[in-house]
Amino acid sequence: MKHKLLKFLKVLAFFILGVVIFWLVYKDQDLERIESILKNDVNYLWVWLSLFLGLLSHISRTMRWVIMIEPLGRRPRVLNTFLAVMVGYLMNLVIPRMGEISRCGVLSRYEKISFTKLVGTVVTERIIDVIMMLLLTLIVIGTQFGKILEFLDNNPVVKNKLENITFSPAVIISLIAVVGAFYYFRRKIKHSALFHKIQVTLQKFGEGLRTIKNMKHKWAFIFHTVFIWLMYYLMLYVVFFSFEFTAHLSAIAALTTFVLGSFGMVAPVQGGIGAWHFMVIQALIVYGISKADAVVFAFLAHSSMTAMMILVGLISLLILPFINRRNTESS
């Protein structure tokens, strides 16, 4: 009970943090001006295109997950897999990082696949996504180094945090202490029940991680990986054309905005609320967009994306039991 309470308080704290950041971003803005722009000065055809591209990315992520699961000896139905993915996105908006566990739970329930092995495939997904994110970050740093420096100069708090994480003596000492303690107590640790349980769990994770090596459709896997991130990027880029004040920005400016916004999504707050807005606004300011215009862009881009995930996620949650009723009854 105490553990659940602490977990709830942690989730609540991160949610409040996101709301506070969102409030700080928008508290001094002219809300009537924002409302007027959203009503009269937005070409919503581009927003609808953005949502369509986002949906394509989710479908592609579904197909990639099916490919990764096949080496486990099972091929889940595509519809169930897609619905599980969308439920995962919905749960991420409720509890940060809960989506990965939720979609594995949903697919495990309706397709009778080992939950732990599914988690292993999702761990693999996350590793691949981190690699893709690093590659895009390197492209941005290599082509927009001056803009990145300007972004850091405009946001000394972000700059200081990066420096502290990289060069903090406390972080270095803590790592050394953990390694030293593990080495000193290694015999006792290896014979403990906890270590054995962790070892068994890691072995099952390993089966999921080996799916890449054993998968039959490696080129399809690569295609979907590139396509997913291309759609993520285009989903933001096309929204630039919804406003006159961002329509002139280049594709590389959009990529920089996308990468910095993605780092905002990494923050442990529901749906990146507040953190994503802040990063995108600051990126647009670097490219000469006024803060007043940047906050409108960030609000529309994030709100439309979040609304789609909520709508499709809720529909997925509702229809899953109905489309699987026959299988549930037979089992």
mmCIF file of C-alpha atoms in Angstrom:
data_model
loop_
_atom_site.group_PDB
_atom_site.id
_atom_site.type_symbol
_atom_site.label_atom_id
_atom_site.label_comp_id
_atom_site.label_asym_id
_atom_site.label_seq_id
_atom_site.Cartn_x
_atom_site.Cartn_y
_atom_site.Cartn_z
ATOM 1 C CA MET A 1 0.000 0.000 0.000
ATOM 2 C CA LYS A 2 2.822 2.365 0.943
ATOM 3 C CA HIS A 3 4.659 1.548 -2.307
ATOM 4 C CA LYS A 4 1.551 2.281 -4.382
ATOM 5 C CA LEU A 5 1.051 5.572 -2.547
ATOM 6 C CA LEU A 6 4.646 6.610 -3.192
ATOM 7 C CA LYS A 7 4.294 5.665 -6.868
ATOM 8 C CA PHE A 8 1.088 7.683 -7.139
ATOM 9 C CA LEU A 9 2.705 10.698 -5.448
ATOM 10 C CA LYS A 10 5.660 10.445 -7.835
ATOM 11 C CA VAL A 11 3.370 10.422 -10.887
ATOM 12 C CA LEU A 12 1.366 13.308 -9.420
ATOM 13 C CA ALA A 13 4.560 15.280 -8.757
ATOM 14 C CA PHE A 14 5.751 14.892 -12.355
ATOM 15 C CA PHE A 15 2.300 15.847 -13.642
ATOM 16 C CA ILE A 16 2.301 18.976 -11.479
ATOM 17 C CA LEU A 17 5.827 19.758 -12.707
ATOM 18 C CA GLY A 18 4.656 19.549 -16.317
ATOM 19 C CA VAL A 19 1.654 21.766 -15.600
ATOM 20 C CA VAL A 20 3.884 24.306 -13.837
ATOM 21 C CA ILE A 21 6.292 24.434 -16.802
ATOM 22 C CA PHE A 22 3.320 24.802 -19.163
ATOM 23 C CA TRP A 23 1.935 27.616 -16.985
ATOM 24 C CA LEU A 24 5.311 29.387 -16.886
ATOM 25 C CA VAL A 25 5.516 29.212 -20.674
ATOM 26 C CA TYR A 26 2.023 30.613 -21.256
ATOM 27 C CA LYS A 27 1.285 32.786 -18.186
ATOM 28 C CA ASP A 28 2.393 36.068 -19.781
ATOM 29 C CA GLN A 29 0.913 35.396 -23.210
ATOM 30 C CA ASP A 30 -2.048 37.201 -24.721
ATOM 31 C CA LEU A 31 -4.670 34.444 -24.668
ATOM 32 C CA GLU A 32 -7.093 36.451 -26.811
ATOM 33 C CA ARG A 33 -4.405 36.804 -29.486
ATOM 34 C CA ILE A 34 -3.702 33.063 -29.372
ATOM 35 C CA GLU A 35 -7.419 32.325 -29.706
ATOM 36 C CA SER A 36 -7.737 34.754 -32.617
ATOM 37 C CA ILE A 37 -4.796 33.198 -34.496
ATOM 38 C CA LEU A 38 -6.115 29.671 -33.962
ATOM 39 C CA LYS A 39 -9.542 30.693 -35.289
ATOM 40 C CA ASN A 40 -8.544 32.874 -38.227
ATOM 41 C CA ASP A 41 -4.893 32.421 -39.221
ATOM 42 C CA VAL A 42 -4.300 28.680 -39.326
ATOM 43 C CA ASN A 43 -4.471 26.481 -42.409
ATOM 44 C CA TYR A 44 -5.828 23.360 -40.737
ATOM 45 C CA LEU A 45 -5.342 21.205 -43.838
ATOM 46 C CA TRP A 46 -1.674 20.949 -42.830
ATOM 47 C CA VAL A 47 -2.662 19.979 -39.300
ATOM 48 C CA TRP A 48 -4.860 17.175 -40.635
ATOM 49 C CA LEU A 49 -1.972 16.039 -42.836
ATOM 50 C CA SER A 50 0.247 16.055 -39.744
ATOM 51 C CA LEU A 51 -2.179 13.784 -37.909
ATOM 52 C CA PHE A 52 -2.367 11.435 -40.904
ATOM 53 C CA LEU A 53 1.440 11.182 -40.988
ATOM 54 C CA GLY A 54 1.427 10.518 -37.264
ATOM 55 C CA LEU A 55 -1.069 7.703 -37.773
ATOM 56 C CA LEU A 56 1.179 6.227 -40.484
ATOM 57 C CA SER A 57 4.078 6.222 -38.014
ATOM 58 C CA HIS A 58 1.966 4.286 -35.504
ATOM 59 C CA ILE A 59 0.961 1.753 -38.167
ATOM 60 C CA SER A 60 4.599 1.361 -39.161
ATOM 61 C CA ARG A 61 5.604 0.878 -35.515
ATOM 62 C CA THR A 62 2.949 -1.830 -35.335
ATOM 63 C CA MET A 63 4.336 -3.639 -38.382
ATOM 64 C CA ARG A 64 7.875 -3.393 -37.011
ATOM 65 C CA TRP A 65 6.769 -4.876 -33.690
ATOM 66 C CA VAL A 66 5.097 -7.801 -35.486
ATOM 67 C CA ILE A 67 8.376 -8.461 -37.306
ATOM 68 C CA MET A 68 10.247 -8.426 -33.988
ATOM 69 C CA ILE A 69 7.796 -10.818 -32.323
ATOM 70 C CA GLU A 70 7.862 -13.428 -35.115
ATOM 71 C CA PRO A 71 11.228 -14.970 -34.021
ATOM 72 C CA LEU A 72 9.549 -15.767 -30.674
ATOM 73 C CA GLY A 73 7.484 -18.336 -32.579
ATOM 74 C CA ARG A 74 4.297 -16.288 -32.702
ATOM 75 C CA ARG A 75 2.800 -13.886 -35.236
ATOM 76 C CA PRO A 76 0.253 -11.657 -33.498
ATOM 77 C CA ARG A 77 -2.655 -10.249 -35.455
ATOM 78 C CA VAL A 78 -1.834 -6.828 -36.853
ATOM 79 C CA LEU A 79 -5.080 -5.271 -35.584
ATOM 80 C CA ASN A 80 -4.492 -6.427 -32.010
ATOM 81 C CA THR A 81 -0.891 -5.224 -32.194
ATOM 82 C CA PHE A 82 -1.938 -1.795 -33.493
ATOM 83 C CA LEU A 83 -4.586 -1.416 -30.796
ATOM 84 C CA ALA A 84 -2.045 -2.437 -28.147
ATOM 85 C CA VAL A 85 0.411 0.186 -29.439
ATOM 86 C CA MET A 86 -2.249 2.898 -29.289
ATOM 87 C CA VAL A 87 -3.294 1.877 -25.767
ATOM 88 C CA GLY A 88 0.382 2.216 -24.865
ATOM 89 C CA TYR A 89 0.483 5.779 -26.182
ATOM 90 C CA LEU A 90 -2.670 6.558 -24.202
ATOM 91 C CA MET A 91 -1.172 5.179 -20.992
ATOM 92 C CA ASN A 92 1.969 7.267 -21.498
ATOM 93 C CA LEU A 93 -0.274 10.322 -21.245
ATOM 94 C CA VAL A 94 -1.528 9.064 -17.890
ATOM 95 C CA ILE A 95 1.683 7.694 -16.351
ATOM 96 C CA PRO A 96 5.079 8.443 -17.953
ATOM 97 C CA ARG A 97 6.854 5.310 -19.304
ATOM 98 C CA MET A 98 3.797 3.164 -18.523
ATOM 99 C CA GLY A 99 2.911 2.766 -22.189
ATOM 100 C CA GLU A 100 5.599 0.167 -22.918
ATOM 101 C CA ILE A 101 4.401 -2.078 -20.094
ATOM 102 C CA SER A 102 0.737 -1.520 -20.969
ATOM 103 C CA ARG A 103 1.009 -2.496 -24.628
ATOM 104 C CA CYS A 104 2.950 -5.631 -23.712
ATOM 105 C CA GLY A 105 0.244 -6.511 -21.197
ATOM 106 C CA VAL A 106 -2.527 -5.979 -23.743
ATOM 107 C CA LEU A 107 -0.835 -8.060 -26.444
ATOM 108 C CA SER A 108 0.134 -10.773 -23.972
ATOM 109 C CA ARG A 109 -3.475 -11.063 -22.840
ATOM 110 C CA TYR A 110 -5.114 -11.239 -26.250
ATOM 111 C CA GLU A 111 -2.408 -13.080 -28.197
ATOM 112 C CA LYS A 112 -1.159 -15.412 -25.413
ATOM 113 C CA ILE A 113 2.490 -14.404 -25.818
ATOM 114 C CA SER A 114 4.991 -14.290 -22.947
ATOM 115 C CA PHE A 115 4.798 -10.866 -21.319
ATOM 116 C CA THR A 116 8.490 -10.889 -20.391
ATOM 117 C CA LYS A 117 9.555 -11.767 -23.934
ATOM 118 C CA LEU A 118 7.374 -8.960 -25.288
ATOM 119 C CA VAL A 119 9.056 -6.557 -22.874
ATOM 120 C CA GLY A 120 12.370 -7.768 -24.309
ATOM 121 C CA THR A 121 11.268 -6.749 -27.805
ATOM 122 C CA VAL A 122 10.173 -3.334 -26.509
ATOM 123 C CA VAL A 123 13.560 -2.889 -24.824
ATOM 124 C CA THR A 124 15.104 -3.597 -28.226
ATOM 125 C CA GLU A 125 12.765 -1.021 -29.781
ATOM 126 C CA ARG A 126 13.872 1.590 -27.271
ATOM 127 C CA ILE A 127 17.547 0.860 -27.961
ATOM 128 C CA ILE A 128 16.932 1.302 -31.692
ATOM 129 C CA ASP A 129 14.975 4.524 -31.074
ATOM 130 C CA VAL A 130 17.806 5.921 -28.946
ATOM 131 C CA ILE A 131 20.269 5.141 -31.746
ATOM 132 C CA MET A 132 18.026 6.916 -34.284
ATOM 133 C CA MET A 133 17.683 9.873 -31.946
ATOM 134 C CA LEU A 134 21.457 10.090 -31.529
ATOM 135 C CA LEU A 135 21.955 9.967 -35.302
ATOM 136 C CA LEU A 136 19.480 12.819 -35.830
ATOM 137 C CA THR A 137 21.118 14.771 -33.005
ATOM 138 C CA LEU A 138 24.524 14.354 -34.671
ATOM 139 C CA ILE A 139 23.065 15.601 -37.971
ATOM 140 C CA VAL A 140 21.655 18.668 -36.225
ATOM 141 C CA ILE A 141 24.893 19.355 -34.334
ATOM 142 C CA GLY A 142 26.944 18.906 -37.501
ATOM 143 C CA THR A 143 24.782 21.206 -39.626
ATOM 144 C CA GLN A 144 23.410 23.646 -37.048
ATOM 145 C CA PHE A 145 26.211 23.889 -34.473
ATOM 146 C CA GLY A 146 25.949 27.659 -34.233
ATOM 147 C CA LYS A 147 22.199 27.468 -33.632
ATOM 148 C CA ILE A 148 22.688 24.851 -30.894
ATOM 149 C CA LEU A 149 25.213 27.109 -29.156
ATOM 150 C CA GLU A 150 22.756 29.987 -29.451
ATOM 151 C CA PHE A 151 20.022 27.792 -27.951
ATOM 152 C CA LEU A 152 22.262 26.921 -24.982
ATOM 153 C CA ASP A 153 23.298 30.562 -24.511
ATOM 154 C CA ASN A 154 19.620 31.564 -24.461
ATOM 155 C CA ASN A 155 18.899 28.865 -21.869
ATOM 156 C CA PRO A 156 21.701 28.823 -19.277
ATOM 157 C CA VAL A 157 19.740 26.474 -17.001
ATOM 158 C CA VAL A 158 19.745 23.760 -19.697
ATOM 159 C CA LYS A 159 23.423 24.430 -20.405
ATOM 160 C CA ASN A 160 24.379 24.156 -16.728
ATOM 161 C CA LYS A 161 22.434 20.907 -16.294
ATOM 162 C CA LEU A 162 24.220 19.339 -19.271
ATOM 163 C CA GLU A 163 27.579 20.406 -17.854
ATOM 164 C CA ASN A 164 26.686 19.099 -14.394
ATOM 165 C CA ILE A 165 25.573 15.721 -15.723
ATOM 166 C CA THR A 166 28.710 15.363 -17.831
ATOM 167 C CA PHE A 167 31.335 16.580 -15.371
ATOM 168 C CA SER A 168 29.677 16.166 -11.947
ATOM 169 C CA PRO A 169 32.113 14.678 -9.370
ATOM 170 C CA ALA A 170 29.121 13.208 -7.509
ATOM 171 C CA VAL A 171 28.058 11.223 -10.589
ATOM 172 C CA ILE A 172 31.599 9.931 -11.180
ATOM 173 C CA ILE A 173 32.122 9.018 -7.490
ATOM 174 C CA SER A 174 28.726 7.280 -7.338
ATOM 175 C CA LEU A 175 29.541 5.143 -10.377
ATOM 176 C CA ILE A 176 32.901 4.155 -8.906
ATOM 177 C CA ALA A 177 31.252 3.333 -5.552
ATOM 178 C CA VAL A 178 28.604 1.124 -7.160
ATOM 179 C CA VAL A 179 31.175 -0.785 -9.227
ATOM 180 C CA GLY A 180 33.431 -1.165 -6.179
ATOM 181 C CA ALA A 181 30.613 -2.422 -3.956
ATOM 182 C CA PHE A 182 29.481 -4.929 -6.564
ATOM 183 C CA TYR A 183 33.052 -6.262 -6.955
ATOM 184 C CA TYR A 184 33.608 -6.530 -3.194
ATOM 185 C CA PHE A 185 30.307 -8.313 -2.474
ATOM 186 C CA ARG A 186 30.135 -10.203 -5.785
ATOM 187 C CA ARG A 187 30.119 -13.706 -4.211
ATOM 188 C CA LYS A 188 27.253 -12.974 -1.840
ATOM 189 C CA ILE A 189 25.324 -11.183 -4.556
ATOM 190 C CA LYS A 190 25.696 -14.060 -7.036
ATOM 191 C CA HIS A 191 24.256 -16.588 -4.556
ATOM 192 C CA SER A 192 21.311 -14.437 -3.510
ATOM 193 C CA ALA A 193 17.720 -15.211 -4.523
ATOM 194 C CA LEU A 194 17.343 -11.689 -5.924
ATOM 195 C CA PHE A 195 20.339 -12.160 -8.218
ATOM 196 C CA HIS A 196 18.930 -15.470 -9.483
ATOM 197 C CA LYS A 197 15.569 -13.839 -10.184
ATOM 198 C CA ILE A 198 17.249 -10.982 -12.045
ATOM 199 C CA GLN A 199 19.343 -13.487 -14.014
ATOM 200 C CA VAL A 200 16.267 -15.445 -15.140
ATOM 201 C CA THR A 201 14.500 -12.216 -16.102
ATOM 202 C CA LEU A 202 17.529 -11.032 -18.103
ATOM 203 C CA GLN A 203 17.662 -14.363 -19.920
ATOM 204 C CA LYS A 204 14.058 -13.886 -21.010
ATOM 205 C CA PHE A 205 14.854 -10.317 -22.002
ATOM 206 C CA GLY A 206 17.745 -11.725 -24.019
ATOM 207 C CA GLU A 207 15.352 -13.861 -26.025
ATOM 208 C CA GLY A 208 13.512 -10.710 -26.957
ATOM 209 C CA LEU A 209 16.745 -8.871 -27.769
ATOM 210 C CA ARG A 210 17.890 -11.698 -30.043
ATOM 211 C CA THR A 211 14.824 -11.190 -32.215
ATOM 212 C CA ILE A 212 16.791 -8.807 -34.433
ATOM 213 C CA LYS A 213 19.429 -11.441 -35.158
ATOM 214 C CA ASN A 214 16.849 -14.138 -35.851
ATOM 215 C CA MET A 215 14.220 -12.127 -37.691
ATOM 216 C CA LYS A 216 13.474 -13.096 -41.273
ATOM 217 C CA HIS A 217 12.594 -9.639 -42.559
ATOM 218 C CA LYS A 218 15.616 -7.538 -41.599
ATOM 219 C CA TRP A 219 15.207 -5.103 -44.511
ATOM 220 C CA ALA A 220 11.559 -4.566 -43.623
ATOM 221 C CA PHE A 221 12.663 -3.891 -40.042
ATOM 222 C CA ILE A 222 15.170 -1.284 -41.249
ATOM 223 C CA PHE A 223 12.582 0.283 -43.561
ATOM 224 C CA HIS A 224 10.024 0.640 -40.778
ATOM 225 C CA THR A 225 12.635 2.065 -38.390
ATOM 226 C CA VAL A 226 13.576 4.803 -40.864
ATOM 227 C CA PHE A 227 9.948 5.368 -41.888
ATOM 228 C CA ILE A 228 8.764 5.788 -38.281
ATOM 229 C CA TRP A 229 11.248 8.551 -37.590
ATOM 230 C CA LEU A 230 10.690 10.174 -40.974
ATOM 231 C CA MET A 231 6.965 10.385 -40.203
ATOM 232 C CA TYR A 232 7.681 11.749 -36.709
ATOM 233 C CA TYR A 233 9.757 14.501 -38.289
ATOM 234 C CA LEU A 234 7.286 15.268 -41.083
ATOM 235 C CA MET A 235 4.444 15.286 -38.565
ATOM 236 C CA LEU A 236 6.018 18.389 -37.026
ATOM 237 C CA TYR A 237 7.424 19.887 -40.227
ATOM 238 C CA VAL A 238 4.116 20.098 -42.100
ATOM 239 C CA VAL A 239 2.584 22.079 -39.216
ATOM 240 C CA PHE A 240 5.107 24.824 -40.112
ATOM 241 C CA PHE A 241 3.015 25.476 -43.225
ATOM 242 C CA SER A 242 -0.101 26.049 -41.123
ATOM 243 C CA PHE A 243 1.209 29.485 -40.099
ATOM 244 C CA GLU A 244 2.573 32.321 -42.208
ATOM 245 C CA PHE A 245 5.247 33.075 -39.611
ATOM 246 C CA THR A 246 6.808 29.558 -39.808
ATOM 247 C CA ALA A 247 6.071 28.592 -43.444
ATOM 248 C CA HIS A 248 9.398 30.073 -44.644
ATOM 249 C CA LEU A 249 11.573 27.996 -42.295
ATOM 250 C CA SER A 250 13.819 25.380 -43.866
ATOM 251 C CA ALA A 251 13.641 21.616 -43.499
ATOM 252 C CA ILE A 252 16.808 21.611 -41.388
ATOM 253 C CA ALA A 253 15.261 24.238 -39.067
ATOM 254 C CA ALA A 254 12.318 21.885 -38.651
ATOM 255 C CA LEU A 255 14.703 18.995 -37.933
ATOM 256 C CA THR A 256 16.448 21.055 -35.244
ATOM 257 C CA THR A 257 13.086 21.920 -33.706
ATOM 258 C CA PHE A 258 12.033 18.280 -33.882
ATOM 259 C CA VAL A 259 15.207 17.009 -32.187
ATOM 260 C CA LEU A 260 15.070 19.566 -29.387
ATOM 261 C CA GLY A 261 11.368 18.890 -28.920
ATOM 262 C CA SER A 262 12.105 15.148 -28.713
ATOM 263 C CA PHE A 263 14.464 15.825 -25.812
ATOM 264 C CA GLY A 264 11.539 17.583 -24.156
ATOM 265 C CA MET A 265 9.483 14.414 -24.647
ATOM 266 C CA VAL A 266 12.111 12.476 -22.699
ATOM 267 C CA ALA A 267 11.218 14.463 -19.564
ATOM 268 C CA PRO A 268 9.251 12.299 -17.088
ATOM 269 C CA VAL A 269 6.028 14.261 -17.499
ATOM 270 C CA GLN A 270 2.819 13.090 -19.144
ATOM 271 C CA GLY A 271 3.038 13.557 -22.914
ATOM 272 C CA GLY A 272 5.974 15.949 -22.575
ATOM 273 C CA ILE A 273 3.574 18.687 -21.445
ATOM 274 C CA GLY A 274 5.429 21.875 -20.648
ATOM 275 C CA ALA A 275 8.898 20.483 -21.389
ATOM 276 C CA TRP A 276 8.120 19.868 -25.090
ATOM 277 C CA HIS A 277 6.533 23.314 -25.418
ATOM 278 C CA PHE A 278 9.544 24.977 -23.835
ATOM 279 C CA MET A 279 12.098 23.232 -26.062
ATOM 280 C CA VAL A 280 10.147 23.856 -29.291
ATOM 281 C CA ILE A 281 9.520 27.513 -28.437
ATOM 282 C CA GLN A 282 13.181 28.124 -27.675
ATOM 283 C CA ALA A 283 14.217 26.360 -30.902
ATOM 284 C CA LEU A 284 11.885 28.556 -32.970
ATOM 285 C CA ILE A 285 13.190 31.704 -31.250
ATOM 286 C CA VAL A 286 16.703 30.743 -32.411
ATOM 287 C CA TYR A 287 15.380 30.801 -35.993
ATOM 288 C CA GLY A 288 13.927 34.290 -35.620
ATOM 289 C CA ILE A 289 10.343 33.459 -34.664
ATOM 290 C CA SER A 290 8.966 35.721 -31.952
ATOM 291 C CA LYS A 291 8.072 34.094 -28.653
ATOM 292 C CA ALA A 292 4.441 35.205 -29.054
ATOM 293 C CA ASP A 293 4.205 33.306 -32.355
ATOM 294 C CA ALA A 294 6.278 30.337 -31.157
ATOM 295 C CA VAL A 295 3.937 29.647 -28.235
ATOM 296 C CA VAL A 296 0.958 29.477 -30.609
ATOM 297 C CA PHE A 297 2.788 27.028 -32.862
ATOM 298 C CA ALA A 298 3.829 24.816 -29.921
ATOM 299 C CA PHE A 299 0.309 24.834 -28.484
ATOM 300 C CA LEU A 300 -1.345 23.764 -31.743
ATOM 301 C CA ALA A 301 1.272 21.159 -32.694
ATOM 302 C CA HIS A 302 1.259 19.493 -29.281
ATOM 303 C CA SER A 303 -2.503 19.742 -28.712
ATOM 304 C CA SER A 304 -3.412 18.195 -32.069
ATOM 305 C CA MET A 305 -0.904 15.360 -31.605
ATOM 306 C CA THR A 306 -2.091 14.659 -28.053
ATOM 307 C CA ALA A 307 -5.772 14.822 -29.015
ATOM 308 C CA MET A 308 -5.241 12.200 -31.735
ATOM 309 C CA MET A 309 -3.457 9.832 -29.333
ATOM 310 C CA ILE A 310 -6.203 10.240 -26.723
ATOM 311 C CA LEU A 311 -8.994 9.647 -29.245
ATOM 312 C CA VAL A 312 -7.419 6.655 -31.002
ATOM 313 C CA GLY A 313 -6.154 5.266 -27.689
ATOM 314 C CA LEU A 314 -9.611 5.388 -26.090
ATOM 315 C CA ILE A 315 -11.224 3.803 -29.150
ATOM 316 C CA SER A 316 -8.568 1.054 -29.067
ATOM 317 C CA LEU A 317 -9.174 0.437 -25.376
ATOM 318 C CA LEU A 318 -12.925 0.157 -25.936
ATOM 319 C CA ILE A 319 -12.947 -2.121 -28.986
ATOM 320 C CA LEU A 320 -10.212 -4.561 -27.907
ATOM 321 C CA PRO A 321 -12.562 -6.723 -25.781
ATOM 322 C CA PHE A 322 -15.193 -6.823 -28.537
ATOM 323 C CA ILE A 323 -12.948 -7.911 -31.390
ATOM 324 C CA ASN A 324 -11.389 -10.549 -29.125
ATOM 325 C CA ARG A 325 -14.641 -11.756 -27.520
ATOM 326 C CA ARG A 326 -14.743 -15.012 -29.486
ATOM 327 C CA ASN A 327 -11.164 -15.932 -28.535
ATOM 328 C CA THR A 328 -11.767 -15.018 -24.891
ATOM 329 C CA GLU A 329 -14.917 -17.162 -24.710
ATOM 330 C CA SER A 330 -13.227 -20.157 -26.341
ATOM 331 C CA SER A 331 -10.328 -19.993 -23.914
#
